[in-house]
Amino acid sequence: MRGATFTARIQQHLARTYALDDAPAVDDFIRPTDGGAREALLIRHADGDIEVALHLPRRAISRGGAGTFDEICQIVEGVSHFLYVAERARRELPATQLELELQAEVDKYVLLVHGDLAEEVELPCPPLGRRSGAALPGPRRFEPERAARIRAHLFERVTFMDPPGTETGDRYRIANDLAARFAGRLDDEFARHGRHAELIAALRRFYAAGQTEKIALARAA
């Protein structure tokens, strides 16, 4: 992955984690935005096909792994949305907005705790000891305290842009709560005990699931 863009590396991390077939290169669909606009995946259905454009803040793109925690999370979320839509389209399956948000929340945690981003970006917690080679899929040293700090930043110390009681606001809050429960289960049941193969299997099952099964898997945590 040497020489690849930050967004391309995120796509490669996720594709490797979930054992996905080849997807279109996300970089070909990115449209940089200015003026404070946040990440957004635009989808248009036309003649049986889908047209996609991924809007990402230009500043976040240019800073890459040196960006703020929020900027990095926006990039991961955008790439996650793009890849999930592409995979569901390849399998000729629908994708709901809640699925997209829930999967993106899980993807942020997976990459920042169990993936290569843990070593690439400046996180709001003590750094992890570096290691050589790729991250998922493959065992890495798990640090429970650091993982808990990241989980707190992702799922507890959050500010929602849309108020509760609105469709968008409720969707983001539901996705946040479900992802927090699922991420906690991954760490408590698998990562803490070195059960890496089972961790990967749980992640891949969750990724392949539709909305109903995703919710059930998260609530079972």
CSV table of C-alpha atoms in Angstrom, one decimal:
chain,number,residue,atom,x,y,z
A,1,MET,CA,0.0,0.0,0.0
A,2,ARG,CA,3.0,2.3,-0.1
A,3,GLY,CA,2.3,5.4,-2.1
A,4,ALA,CA,-1.5,4.9,-1.9
A,5,THR,CA,-3.7,7.8,-0.8
A,6,PHE,CA,-5.1,7.8,2.7
A,7,THR,CA,-8.6,7.0,1.3
A,8,ALA,CA,-7.3,4.2,-0.8
A,9,ARG,CA,-5.6,2.7,2.2
A,10,ILE,CA,-8.8,2.8,4.2
A,11,GLN,CA,-10.6,1.0,1.4
A,12,GLN,CA,-7.9,-1.6,1.3
A,13,HIS,CA,-8.0,-2.1,5.1
A,14,LEU,CA,-11.8,-2.6,5.0
A,15,ALA,CA,-11.7,-4.9,2.0
A,16,ARG,CA,-9.1,-7.1,3.6
A,17,THR,CA,-11.0,-7.2,6.9
A,18,TYR,CA,-14.2,-8.3,5.3
A,19,ALA,CA,-12.7,-10.4,2.5
A,20,LEU,CA,-14.6,-8.4,-0.1
A,21,ASP,CA,-14.3,-8.9,-3.8
A,22,ASP,CA,-12.9,-6.1,-5.9
A,23,ALA,CA,-14.8,-2.8,-5.6
A,24,PRO,CA,-14.4,0.3,-7.7
A,25,ALA,CA,-11.6,2.6,-6.4
A,26,VAL,CA,-13.1,5.1,-4.0
A,27,ASP,CA,-10.7,7.8,-5.2
A,28,ASP,CA,-12.4,7.9,-8.6
A,29,PHE,CA,-15.7,8.9,-6.9
A,30,ILE,CA,-14.4,11.5,-4.4
A,31,ARG,CA,-15.5,15.1,-4.9
A,32,PRO,CA,-13.7,17.5,-2.5
A,33,THR,CA,-15.9,20.1,-0.8
A,34,ASP,CA,-15.1,23.5,0.9
A,35,GLY,CA,-16.9,25.8,3.2
A,36,GLY,CA,-17.5,23.6,6.2
A,37,ALA,CA,-19.4,20.9,4.4
A,38,ARG,CA,-19.2,17.5,6.0
A,39,GLU,CA,-18.9,14.0,4.5
A,40,ALA,CA,-21.9,12.9,2.3
A,41,LEU,CA,-22.4,10.0,-0.1
A,42,LEU,CA,-24.7,11.0,-2.9
A,43,ILE,CA,-26.6,8.2,-4.7
A,44,ARG,CA,-28.7,8.5,-7.8
A,45,HIS,CA,-30.5,5.6,-9.4
A,46,ALA,CA,-30.6,5.8,-13.2
A,47,ASP,CA,-31.8,3.1,-15.7
A,48,GLY,CA,-31.2,0.3,-13.3
A,49,ASP,CA,-27.7,1.5,-12.3
A,50,ILE,CA,-26.5,3.6,-9.5
A,51,GLU,CA,-24.4,6.8,-9.7
A,52,VAL,CA,-22.3,7.7,-6.7
A,53,ALA,CA,-20.3,10.7,-5.6
A,54,LEU,CA,-18.5,10.9,-2.3
A,55,HIS,CA,-18.2,14.4,-0.9
A,56,LEU,CA,-15.4,14.8,1.6
A,57,PRO,CA,-13.9,18.0,3.1
A,58,ARG,CA,-10.9,19.1,1.1
A,59,ARG,CA,-9.0,19.9,4.2
A,60,ALA,CA,-9.6,16.4,5.6
A,61,ILE,CA,-8.4,14.8,2.3
A,62,SER,CA,-5.3,16.9,2.2
A,63,ARG,CA,-4.4,16.2,5.8
A,64,GLY,CA,-5.1,12.5,5.7
A,65,GLY,CA,-3.7,10.6,8.7
A,66,ALA,CA,-2.4,13.9,10.1
A,67,GLY,CA,-6.0,15.3,10.4
A,68,THR,CA,-8.0,15.8,13.5
A,69,PHE,CA,-9.9,12.9,15.0
A,70,ASP,CA,-13.2,14.3,13.5
A,71,GLU,CA,-11.6,14.7,10.1
A,72,ILE,CA,-10.3,11.1,10.1
A,73,CYS,CA,-13.7,9.8,11.2
A,74,GLN,CA,-15.4,11.6,8.4
A,75,ILE,CA,-13.0,10.0,5.9
A,76,VAL,CA,-13.5,6.6,7.3
A,77,GLU,CA,-17.3,7.1,7.4
A,78,GLY,CA,-17.3,8.2,3.7
A,79,VAL,CA,-15.2,5.3,2.5
A,80,SER,CA,-17.2,2.9,4.6
A,81,HIS,CA,-20.5,4.2,3.1
A,82,PHE,CA,-19.1,3.9,-0.5
A,83,LEU,CA,-17.7,0.4,0.0
A,84,TYR,CA,-20.9,-0.9,1.7
A,85,VAL,CA,-23.1,0.5,-1.1
A,86,ALA,CA,-20.8,-1.0,-3.8
A,87,GLU,CA,-20.8,-4.4,-2.1
A,88,ARG,CA,-24.6,-4.5,-1.6
A,89,ALA,CA,-25.1,-3.5,-5.2
A,90,ARG,CA,-22.7,-6.2,-6.3
A,91,ARG,CA,-24.8,-8.8,-4.3
A,92,GLU,CA,-28.0,-7.2,-5.6
A,93,LEU,CA,-29.2,-6.4,-2.1
A,94,PRO,CA,-30.8,-3.3,-0.7
A,95,ALA,CA,-29.0,-1.0,1.8
A,96,THR,CA,-30.9,1.2,4.3
A,97,GLN,CA,-29.6,4.4,5.8
A,98,LEU,CA,-29.5,2.8,9.2
A,99,GLU,CA,-27.3,0.0,7.9
A,100,LEU,CA,-24.9,2.5,6.4
A,101,GLU,CA,-24.6,4.5,9.6
A,102,LEU,CA,-24.3,1.4,11.8
A,103,GLN,CA,-21.7,-0.2,9.6
A,104,ALA,CA,-19.7,3.0,9.4
A,105,GLU,CA,-19.6,3.3,13.2
A,106,VAL,CA,-18.4,-0.2,13.5
A,107,ASP,CA,-15.8,0.3,10.8
A,108,LYS,CA,-14.4,3.4,12.6
A,109,TYR,CA,-13.9,1.4,15.7
A,110,VAL,CA,-12.4,-1.6,14.0
A,111,LEU,CA,-9.9,0.4,12.0
A,112,LEU,CA,-8.9,2.6,14.9
A,113,VAL,CA,-8.5,-0.2,17.4
A,114,HIS,CA,-7.8,-3.4,15.5
A,115,GLY,CA,-6.6,-2.1,12.1
A,116,ASP,CA,-3.7,-0.2,10.6
A,117,LEU,CA,-5.1,3.2,11.4
A,118,ALA,CA,-4.2,2.6,15.0
A,119,GLU,CA,-0.6,3.1,13.9
A,120,GLU,CA,-1.1,5.8,11.2
A,121,VAL,CA,-3.1,8.5,12.9
A,122,GLU,CA,-2.8,10.7,15.9
A,123,LEU,CA,-5.5,9.6,18.3
A,124,PRO,CA,-6.9,11.3,21.4
A,125,CYS,CA,-5.3,8.7,23.7
A,126,PRO,CA,-1.8,7.2,24.4
A,127,PRO,CA,-0.2,5.8,21.3
A,128,LEU,CA,0.0,2.1,20.6
A,129,GLY,CA,3.3,0.3,20.3
A,130,ARG,CA,4.1,0.0,16.6
A,131,ARG,CA,4.6,-3.3,14.8
A,132,SER,CA,5.6,-4.3,11.3
A,133,GLY,CA,3.2,-5.8,8.8
A,134,ALA,CA,-0.5,-5.4,8.1
A,135,ALA,CA,-3.2,-5.4,10.7
A,136,LEU,CA,-6.5,-7.2,10.2
A,137,PRO,CA,-6.7,-10.0,9.4
A,138,GLY,CA,-3.9,-11.1,11.7
A,139,PRO,CA,-3.4,-11.0,15.4
A,140,ARG,CA,-2.2,-7.8,17.0
A,141,ARG,CA,-1.5,-6.7,20.6
A,142,PHE,CA,-4.8,-5.6,22.2
A,143,GLU,CA,-4.7,-2.8,24.8
A,144,PRO,CA,-8.0,-2.7,26.7
A,145,GLU,CA,-7.5,0.7,28.3
A,146,ARG,CA,-6.7,2.3,25.0
A,147,ALA,CA,-9.6,0.6,23.2
A,148,ALA,CA,-11.9,1.9,26.0
A,149,ARG,CA,-10.7,5.4,25.4
A,150,ILE,CA,-11.3,5.2,21.7
A,151,ARG,CA,-14.8,3.7,22.3
A,152,ALA,CA,-15.5,6.6,24.6
A,153,HIS,CA,-14.5,9.2,21.9
A,154,LEU,CA,-16.5,7.4,19.3
A,155,PHE,CA,-19.7,6.5,21.1
A,156,GLU,CA,-19.9,8.6,24.3
A,157,ARG,CA,-18.2,12.0,23.8
A,158,VAL,CA,-20.2,12.8,20.7
A,159,THR,CA,-22.3,15.7,19.5
A,160,PHE,CA,-25.2,15.0,17.2
A,161,MET,CA,-26.0,17.6,14.6
A,162,ASP,CA,-29.7,16.7,14.4
A,163,PRO,CA,-31.9,16.8,17.5
A,164,PRO,CA,-33.6,13.8,19.0
A,165,GLY,CA,-37.1,13.1,17.7
A,166,THR,CA,-36.1,13.8,14.1
A,167,GLU,CA,-35.7,11.0,11.6
A,168,THR,CA,-32.0,11.7,11.0
A,169,GLY,CA,-31.3,12.5,14.6
A,170,ASP,CA,-32.9,9.3,15.9
A,171,ARG,CA,-31.1,7.2,13.2
A,172,TYR,CA,-27.7,8.4,14.2
A,173,ARG,CA,-28.4,7.9,17.8
A,174,ILE,CA,-29.7,4.3,17.2
A,175,ALA,CA,-26.6,3.5,15.1
A,176,ASN,CA,-24.3,5.0,17.7
A,177,ASP,CA,-25.9,2.9,20.5
A,178,LEU,CA,-25.9,-0.3,18.5
A,179,ALA,CA,-22.3,0.1,17.3
A,180,ALA,CA,-21.2,0.8,20.9
A,181,ARG,CA,-22.7,-2.4,22.1
A,182,PHE,CA,-21.3,-4.5,19.3
A,183,ALA,CA,-17.8,-3.0,19.6
A,184,GLY,CA,-17.9,-3.7,23.3
A,185,ARG,CA,-18.8,-7.3,22.7
A,186,LEU,CA,-16.0,-7.7,20.2
A,187,ASP,CA,-13.5,-6.6,22.8
A,188,ASP,CA,-14.9,-8.4,25.8
A,189,GLU,CA,-15.7,-11.7,24.1
A,190,PHE,CA,-12.9,-12.0,21.6
A,191,ALA,CA,-10.1,-9.4,21.7
A,192,ARG,CA,-9.4,-9.6,25.4
A,193,HIS,CA,-8.9,-13.4,25.1
A,194,GLY,CA,-6.9,-13.5,21.9
A,195,ARG,CA,-9.7,-15.1,20.0
A,196,HIS,CA,-8.7,-13.4,16.7
A,197,ALA,CA,-10.2,-15.8,14.3
A,198,GLU,CA,-13.6,-15.6,16.0
A,199,LEU,CA,-13.3,-11.8,16.0
A,200,ILE,CA,-12.9,-11.8,12.3
A,201,ALA,CA,-15.7,-14.2,11.8
A,202,ALA,CA,-18.0,-12.0,13.9
A,203,LEU,CA,-17.1,-8.9,11.9
A,204,ARG,CA,-17.6,-10.6,8.6
A,205,ARG,CA,-21.0,-12.0,9.6
A,206,PHE,CA,-22.1,-8.6,10.8
A,207,TYR,CA,-20.9,-7.0,7.5
A,208,ALA,CA,-22.8,-9.5,5.4
A,209,ALA,CA,-26.0,-9.1,7.4
A,210,GLY,CA,-28.9,-6.8,6.4
A,211,GLN,CA,-30.5,-4.3,8.8
A,212,THR,CA,-32.7,-6.8,10.8
A,213,GLU,CA,-29.8,-9.2,11.5
A,214,LYS,CA,-27.3,-6.3,12.2
A,215,ILE,CA,-29.6,-5.0,14.9
A,216,ALA,CA,-30.1,-8.4,16.4
A,217,LEU,CA,-26.4,-9.1,16.5
A,218,ALA,CA,-25.7,-5.8,18.1
A,219,ARG,CA,-28.5,-6.1,20.7
A,220,ALA,CA,-27.3,-9.6,21.6
A,221,ALA,CA,-24.1,-8.0,22.9
